[in-house]
PDB file of C-alpha atoms in Angstrom:
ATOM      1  CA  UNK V  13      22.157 -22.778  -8.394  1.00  0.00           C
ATOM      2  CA  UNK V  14      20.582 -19.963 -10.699  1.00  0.00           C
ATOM      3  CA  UNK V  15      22.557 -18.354 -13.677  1.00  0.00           C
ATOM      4  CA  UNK V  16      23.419 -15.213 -13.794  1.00  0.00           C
ATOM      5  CA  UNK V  17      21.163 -14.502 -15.946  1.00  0.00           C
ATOM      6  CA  UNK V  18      18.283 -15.918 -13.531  1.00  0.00           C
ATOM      7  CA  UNK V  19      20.065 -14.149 -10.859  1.00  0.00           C
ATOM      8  CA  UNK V  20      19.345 -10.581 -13.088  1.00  0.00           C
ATOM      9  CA  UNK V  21      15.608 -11.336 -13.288  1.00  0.00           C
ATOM     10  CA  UNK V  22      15.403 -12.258  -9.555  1.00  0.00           C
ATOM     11  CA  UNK V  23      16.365  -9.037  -8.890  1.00  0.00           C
ATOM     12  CA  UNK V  24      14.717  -7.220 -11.162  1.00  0.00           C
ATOM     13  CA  UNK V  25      11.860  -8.926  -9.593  1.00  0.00           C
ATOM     14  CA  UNK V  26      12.462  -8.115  -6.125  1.00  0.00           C
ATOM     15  CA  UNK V  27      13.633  -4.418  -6.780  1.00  0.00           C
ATOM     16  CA  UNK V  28       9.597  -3.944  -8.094  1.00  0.00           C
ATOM     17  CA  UNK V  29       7.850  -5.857  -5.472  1.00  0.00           C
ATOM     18  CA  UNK V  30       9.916  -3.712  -2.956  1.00  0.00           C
ATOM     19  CA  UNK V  31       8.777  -0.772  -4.180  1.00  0.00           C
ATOM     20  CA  UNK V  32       5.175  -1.651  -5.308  1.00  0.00           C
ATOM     21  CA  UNK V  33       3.992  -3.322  -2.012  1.00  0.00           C
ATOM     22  CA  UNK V  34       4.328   0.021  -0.011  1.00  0.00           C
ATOM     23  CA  UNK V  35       1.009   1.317  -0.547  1.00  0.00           C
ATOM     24  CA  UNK V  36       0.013  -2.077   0.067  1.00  0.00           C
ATOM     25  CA  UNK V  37      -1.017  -2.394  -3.245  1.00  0.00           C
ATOM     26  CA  UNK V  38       1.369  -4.850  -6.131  1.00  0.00           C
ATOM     27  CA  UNK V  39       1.717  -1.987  -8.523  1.00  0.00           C
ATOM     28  CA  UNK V  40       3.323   1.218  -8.645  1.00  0.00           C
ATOM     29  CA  UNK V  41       1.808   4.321  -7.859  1.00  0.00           C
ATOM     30  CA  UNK V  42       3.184   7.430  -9.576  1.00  0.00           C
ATOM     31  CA  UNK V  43       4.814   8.244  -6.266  1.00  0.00           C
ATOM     32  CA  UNK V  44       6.388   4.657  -6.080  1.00  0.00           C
ATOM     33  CA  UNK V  45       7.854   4.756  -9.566  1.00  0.00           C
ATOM     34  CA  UNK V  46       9.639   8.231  -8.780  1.00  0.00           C
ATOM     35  CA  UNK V  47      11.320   6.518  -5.946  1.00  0.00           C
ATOM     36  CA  UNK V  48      12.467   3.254  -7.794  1.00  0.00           C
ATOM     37  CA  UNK V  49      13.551   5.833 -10.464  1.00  0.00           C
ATOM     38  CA  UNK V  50      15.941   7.932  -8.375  1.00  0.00           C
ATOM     39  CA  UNK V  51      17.186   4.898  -6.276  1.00  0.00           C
ATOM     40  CA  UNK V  52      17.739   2.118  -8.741  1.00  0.00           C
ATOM     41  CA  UNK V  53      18.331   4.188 -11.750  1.00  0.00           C
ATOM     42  CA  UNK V  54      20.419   7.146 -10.956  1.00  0.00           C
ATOM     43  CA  UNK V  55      23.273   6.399 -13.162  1.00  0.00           C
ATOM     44  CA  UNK V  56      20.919   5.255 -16.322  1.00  0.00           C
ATOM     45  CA  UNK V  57      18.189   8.034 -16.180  1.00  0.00           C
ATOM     46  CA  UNK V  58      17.663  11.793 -15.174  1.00  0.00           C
ATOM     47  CA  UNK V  59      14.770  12.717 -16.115  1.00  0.00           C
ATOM     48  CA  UNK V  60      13.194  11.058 -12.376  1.00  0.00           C
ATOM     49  CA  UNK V  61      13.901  15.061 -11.421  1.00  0.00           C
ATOM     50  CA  UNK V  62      12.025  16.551 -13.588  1.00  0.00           C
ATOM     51  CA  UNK V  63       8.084  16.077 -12.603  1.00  0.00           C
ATOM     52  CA  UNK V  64       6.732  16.321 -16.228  1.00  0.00           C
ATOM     53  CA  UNK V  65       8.973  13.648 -17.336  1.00  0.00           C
ATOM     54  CA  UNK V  66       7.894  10.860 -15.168  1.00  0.00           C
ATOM     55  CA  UNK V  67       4.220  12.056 -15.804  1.00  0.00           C
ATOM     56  CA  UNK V  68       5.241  11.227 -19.492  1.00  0.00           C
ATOM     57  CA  UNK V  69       7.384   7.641 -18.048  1.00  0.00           C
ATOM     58  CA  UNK V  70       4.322   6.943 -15.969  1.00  0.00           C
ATOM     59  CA  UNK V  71       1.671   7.468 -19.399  1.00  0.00           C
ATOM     60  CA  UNK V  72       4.135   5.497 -21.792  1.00  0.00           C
ATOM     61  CA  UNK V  73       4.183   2.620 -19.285  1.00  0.00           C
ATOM     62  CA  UNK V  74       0.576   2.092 -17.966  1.00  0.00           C
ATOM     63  CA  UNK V  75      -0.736   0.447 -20.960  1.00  0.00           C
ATOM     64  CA  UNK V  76      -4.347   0.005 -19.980  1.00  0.00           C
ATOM     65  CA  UNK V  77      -4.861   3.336 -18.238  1.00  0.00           C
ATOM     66  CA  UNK V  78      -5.148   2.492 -14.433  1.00  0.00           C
ATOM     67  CA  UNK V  79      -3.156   4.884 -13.111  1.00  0.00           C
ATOM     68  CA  UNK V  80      -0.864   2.142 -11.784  1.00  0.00           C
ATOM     69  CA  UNK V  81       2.166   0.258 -13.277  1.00  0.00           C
ATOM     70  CA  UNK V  82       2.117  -3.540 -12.768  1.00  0.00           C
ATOM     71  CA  UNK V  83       4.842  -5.892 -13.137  1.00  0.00           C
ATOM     72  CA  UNK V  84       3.923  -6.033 -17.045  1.00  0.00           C
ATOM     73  CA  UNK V  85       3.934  -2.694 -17.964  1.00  0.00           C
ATOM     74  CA  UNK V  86       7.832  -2.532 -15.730  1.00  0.00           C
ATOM     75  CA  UNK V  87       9.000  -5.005 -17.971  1.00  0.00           C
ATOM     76  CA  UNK V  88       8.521  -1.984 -20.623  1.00  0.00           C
ATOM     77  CA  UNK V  89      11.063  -0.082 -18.754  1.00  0.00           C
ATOM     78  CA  UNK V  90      13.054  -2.690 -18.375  1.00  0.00           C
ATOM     79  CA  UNK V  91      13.121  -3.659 -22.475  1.00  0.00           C
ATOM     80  CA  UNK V  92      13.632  -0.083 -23.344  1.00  0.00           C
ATOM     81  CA  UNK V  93      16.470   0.261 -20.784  1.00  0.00           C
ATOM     82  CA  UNK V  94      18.484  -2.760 -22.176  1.00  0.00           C
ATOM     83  CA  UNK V  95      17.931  -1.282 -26.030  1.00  0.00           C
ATOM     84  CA  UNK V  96      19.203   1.872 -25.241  1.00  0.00           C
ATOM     85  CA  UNK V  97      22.193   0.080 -23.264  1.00  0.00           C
ATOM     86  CA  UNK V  98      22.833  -2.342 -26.064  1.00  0.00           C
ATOM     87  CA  UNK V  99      22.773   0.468 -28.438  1.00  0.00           C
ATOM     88  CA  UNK V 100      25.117   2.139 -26.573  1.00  0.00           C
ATOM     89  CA  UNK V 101      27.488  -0.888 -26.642  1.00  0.00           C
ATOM     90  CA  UNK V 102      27.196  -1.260 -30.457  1.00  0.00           C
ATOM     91  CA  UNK V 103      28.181   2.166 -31.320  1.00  0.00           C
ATOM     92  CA  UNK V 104      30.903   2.070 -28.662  1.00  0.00           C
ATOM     93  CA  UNK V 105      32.645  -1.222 -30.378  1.00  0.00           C
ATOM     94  CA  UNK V 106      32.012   1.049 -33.739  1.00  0.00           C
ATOM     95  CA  UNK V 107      34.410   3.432 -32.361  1.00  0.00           C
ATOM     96  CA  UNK V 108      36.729   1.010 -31.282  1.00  0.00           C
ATOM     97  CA  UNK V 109      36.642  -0.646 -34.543  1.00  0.00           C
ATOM     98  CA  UNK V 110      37.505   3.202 -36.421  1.00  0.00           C
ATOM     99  CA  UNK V 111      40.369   3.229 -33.927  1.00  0.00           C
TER     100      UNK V 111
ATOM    101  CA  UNK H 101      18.550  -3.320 -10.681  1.00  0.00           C
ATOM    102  CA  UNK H 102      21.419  -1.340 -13.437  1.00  0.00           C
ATOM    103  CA  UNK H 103      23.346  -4.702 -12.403  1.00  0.00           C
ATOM    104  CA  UNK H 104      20.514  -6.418 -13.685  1.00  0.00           C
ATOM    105  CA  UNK H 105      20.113  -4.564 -16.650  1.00  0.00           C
ATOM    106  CA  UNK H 106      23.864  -4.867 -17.922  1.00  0.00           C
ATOM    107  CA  UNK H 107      23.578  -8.870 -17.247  1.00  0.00           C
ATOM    108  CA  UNK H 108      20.486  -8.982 -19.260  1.00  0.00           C
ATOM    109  CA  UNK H 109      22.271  -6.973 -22.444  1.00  0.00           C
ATOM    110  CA  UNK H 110      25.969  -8.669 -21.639  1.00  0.00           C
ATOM    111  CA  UNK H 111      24.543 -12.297 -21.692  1.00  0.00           C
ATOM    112  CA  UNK H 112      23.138 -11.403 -25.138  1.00  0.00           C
ATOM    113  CA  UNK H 113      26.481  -9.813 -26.487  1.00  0.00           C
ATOM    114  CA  UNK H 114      28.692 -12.729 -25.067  1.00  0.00           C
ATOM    115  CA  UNK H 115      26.563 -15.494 -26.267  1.00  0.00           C
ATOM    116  CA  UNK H 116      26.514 -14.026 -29.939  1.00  0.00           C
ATOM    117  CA  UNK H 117      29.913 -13.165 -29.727  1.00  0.00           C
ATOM    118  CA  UNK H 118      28.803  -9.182 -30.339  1.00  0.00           C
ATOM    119  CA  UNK H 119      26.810  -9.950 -33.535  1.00  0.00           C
ATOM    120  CA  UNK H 120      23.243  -8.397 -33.361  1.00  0.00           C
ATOM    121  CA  UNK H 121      21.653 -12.055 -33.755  1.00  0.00           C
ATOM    122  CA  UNK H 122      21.913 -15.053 -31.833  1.00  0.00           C
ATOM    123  CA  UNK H 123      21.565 -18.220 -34.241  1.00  0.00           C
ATOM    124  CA  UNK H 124      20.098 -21.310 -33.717  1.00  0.00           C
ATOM    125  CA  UNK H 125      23.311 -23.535 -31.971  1.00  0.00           C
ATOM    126  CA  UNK H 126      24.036 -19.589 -29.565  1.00  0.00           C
ATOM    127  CA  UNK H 127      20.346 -19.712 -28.667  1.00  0.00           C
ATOM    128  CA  UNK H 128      19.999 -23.238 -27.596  1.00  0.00           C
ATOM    129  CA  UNK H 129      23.604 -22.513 -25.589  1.00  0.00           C
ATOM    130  CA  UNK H 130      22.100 -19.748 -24.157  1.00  0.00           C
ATOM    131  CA  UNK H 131      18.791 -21.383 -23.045  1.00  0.00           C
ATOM    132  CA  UNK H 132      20.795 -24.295 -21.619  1.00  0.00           C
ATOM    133  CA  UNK H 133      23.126 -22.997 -19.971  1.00  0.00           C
ATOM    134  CA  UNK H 134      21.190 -19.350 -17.991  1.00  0.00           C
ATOM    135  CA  UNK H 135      17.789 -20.859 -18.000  1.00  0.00           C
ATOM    136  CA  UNK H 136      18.097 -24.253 -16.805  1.00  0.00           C
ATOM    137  CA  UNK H 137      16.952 -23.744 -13.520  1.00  0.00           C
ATOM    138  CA  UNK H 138      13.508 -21.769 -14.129  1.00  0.00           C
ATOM    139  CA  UNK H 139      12.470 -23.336 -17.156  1.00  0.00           C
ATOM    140  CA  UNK H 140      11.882 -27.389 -17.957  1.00  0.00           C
ATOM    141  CA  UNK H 141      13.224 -29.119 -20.872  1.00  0.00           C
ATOM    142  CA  UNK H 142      16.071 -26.430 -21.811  1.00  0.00           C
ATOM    143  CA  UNK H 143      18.328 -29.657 -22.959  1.00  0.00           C
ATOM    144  CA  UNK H 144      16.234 -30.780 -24.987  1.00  0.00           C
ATOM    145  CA  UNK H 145      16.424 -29.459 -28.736  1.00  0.00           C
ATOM    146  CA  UNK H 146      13.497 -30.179 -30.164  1.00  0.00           C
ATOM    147  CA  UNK H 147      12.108 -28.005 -27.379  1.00  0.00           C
ATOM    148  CA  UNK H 148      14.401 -24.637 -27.808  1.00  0.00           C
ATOM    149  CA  UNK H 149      13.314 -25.277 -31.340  1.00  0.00           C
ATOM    150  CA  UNK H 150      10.140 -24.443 -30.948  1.00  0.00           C
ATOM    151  CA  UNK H 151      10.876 -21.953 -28.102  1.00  0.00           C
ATOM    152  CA  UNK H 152      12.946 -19.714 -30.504  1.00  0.00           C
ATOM    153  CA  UNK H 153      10.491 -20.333 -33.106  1.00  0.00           C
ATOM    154  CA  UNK H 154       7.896 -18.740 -30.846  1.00  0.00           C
ATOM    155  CA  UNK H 155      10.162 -15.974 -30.484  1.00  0.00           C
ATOM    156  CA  UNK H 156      11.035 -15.402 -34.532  1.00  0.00           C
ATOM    157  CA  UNK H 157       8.418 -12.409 -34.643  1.00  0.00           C
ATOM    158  CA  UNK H 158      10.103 -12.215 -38.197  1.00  0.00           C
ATOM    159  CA  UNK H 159      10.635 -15.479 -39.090  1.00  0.00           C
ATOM    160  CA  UNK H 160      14.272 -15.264 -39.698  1.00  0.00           C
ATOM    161  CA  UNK H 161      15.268 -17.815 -37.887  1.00  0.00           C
ATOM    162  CA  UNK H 162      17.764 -16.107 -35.962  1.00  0.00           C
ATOM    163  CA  UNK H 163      16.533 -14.380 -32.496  1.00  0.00           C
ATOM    164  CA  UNK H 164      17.578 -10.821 -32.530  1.00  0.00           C
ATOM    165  CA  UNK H 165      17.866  -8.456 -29.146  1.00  0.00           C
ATOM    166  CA  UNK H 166      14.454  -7.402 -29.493  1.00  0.00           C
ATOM    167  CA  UNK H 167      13.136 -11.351 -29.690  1.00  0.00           C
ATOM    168  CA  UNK H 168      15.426 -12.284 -26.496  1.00  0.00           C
ATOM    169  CA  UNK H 169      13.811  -9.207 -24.786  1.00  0.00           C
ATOM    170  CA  UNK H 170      10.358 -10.924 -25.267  1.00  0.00           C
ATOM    171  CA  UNK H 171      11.788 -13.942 -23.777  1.00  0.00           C
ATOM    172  CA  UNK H 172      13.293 -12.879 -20.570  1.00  0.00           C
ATOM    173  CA  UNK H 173       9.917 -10.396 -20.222  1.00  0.00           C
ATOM    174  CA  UNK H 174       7.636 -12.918 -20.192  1.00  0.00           C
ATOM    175  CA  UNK H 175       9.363 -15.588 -18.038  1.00  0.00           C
ATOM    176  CA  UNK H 176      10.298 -12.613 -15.518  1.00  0.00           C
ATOM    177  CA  UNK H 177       6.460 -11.900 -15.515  1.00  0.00           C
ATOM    178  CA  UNK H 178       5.461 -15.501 -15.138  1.00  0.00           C
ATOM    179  CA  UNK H 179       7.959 -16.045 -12.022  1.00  0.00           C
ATOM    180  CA  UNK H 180       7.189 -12.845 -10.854  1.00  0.00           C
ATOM    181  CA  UNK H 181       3.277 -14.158 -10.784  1.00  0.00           C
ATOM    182  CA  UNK H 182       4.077 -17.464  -9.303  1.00  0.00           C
ATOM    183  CA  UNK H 183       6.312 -15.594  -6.791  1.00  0.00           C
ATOM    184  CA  UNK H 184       3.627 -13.381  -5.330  1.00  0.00           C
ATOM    185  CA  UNK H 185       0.737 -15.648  -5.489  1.00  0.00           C
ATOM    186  CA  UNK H 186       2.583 -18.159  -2.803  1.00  0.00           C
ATOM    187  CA  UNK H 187       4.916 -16.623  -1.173  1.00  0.00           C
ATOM    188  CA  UNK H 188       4.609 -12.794  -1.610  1.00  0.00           C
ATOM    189  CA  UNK H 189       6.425 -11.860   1.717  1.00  0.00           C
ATOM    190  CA  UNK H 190       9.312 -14.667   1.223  1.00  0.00           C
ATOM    191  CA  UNK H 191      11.865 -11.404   0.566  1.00  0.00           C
TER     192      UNK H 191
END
């Protein structure tokens, strides 16, 4: 029986391999990240609208320059994702504690 | 995959009781208990020793956030690898 932790990286798993293996290929296009962008993260991010900011996504993340963003260089996303959220929980109890 | 995202940064939180580090006994509790299934010998201490020491980029001996990050990372990359090398159409 996995954790829930386990169960978080499962799906973190599946959500890229869903969206990478449509071009057939195991990485995501620039196309391919747009969509996992506005599907999975429409409450967390909205810059997937504007095209010049997931040209700028796309650069940060593809590390070695392939035009392509492989399960590695997701991870990224993911990292930054859960600073910003646990940032966001930090100065929320900070408020709480002022209260 | 927010769902998954929240888990990741709420296991952290609850585990170190919403301090910003996880010490030694809270990351062996941690290891045990969420990554028992995908990883071997998370009972044994001696083990999660040296995992977390692996971790402490600056030698603290406390993981922060930022070292649990580079945790989960690499053991989602490494099952993510073993995942589609043999089975890459099981989902």
């Amino acid at each position: 029986m996995p954790s829930e932790l386990e169960g978080a990286m499962e799906s973190l798993i599946k959500v890229f391999h869903r969206y990478a293996s449509k071009d057939g290929r195991g990485t995501l296009n620039r196309r391919e990240l747009r969509e996992l962008m506005e599907n999975e993260l429409s409450n967390f991010l909205k810059s997937q609208k504007d095209p010049a900011a997931v040209d700028k996504i796309m650069k940060d993340l593809d590390t070695n320059g392939d035009g392509q963003v492989d399960f590695e260089e997701f991870v990224s996303l993911v990292v930054g994702l859960s600073i910003a959220c646990e940032q966001c929980y930090q100065m929320h109890m900070k408020k709480m504690a002022k209260k | 995959m927010e769902a998954a995202i929240k888990t990741l940064v709420t296991t952290f939180i609850s585990t170190s009781k919403g301090k910003e580090n996880l010490n030694k006994k809270e990351f062996q509790k941690l290891v045990s208990n969420q990554l028992g299934s995908i990883m071997e010998d998370t009972d044994s201490a001696s083990a999660v020793e040296e995992l977390k020491r692996g971790l402490d980029d600056n030698n603290d001996g406390k993981v922060s956030f930022a070292e649990y990050l580079t945790l989960i990372g690499y053991v989602a990359t490494s099952l993510s690898q073993s995942k589609s090398g043999s089975s890459a159409d099981a989902s």
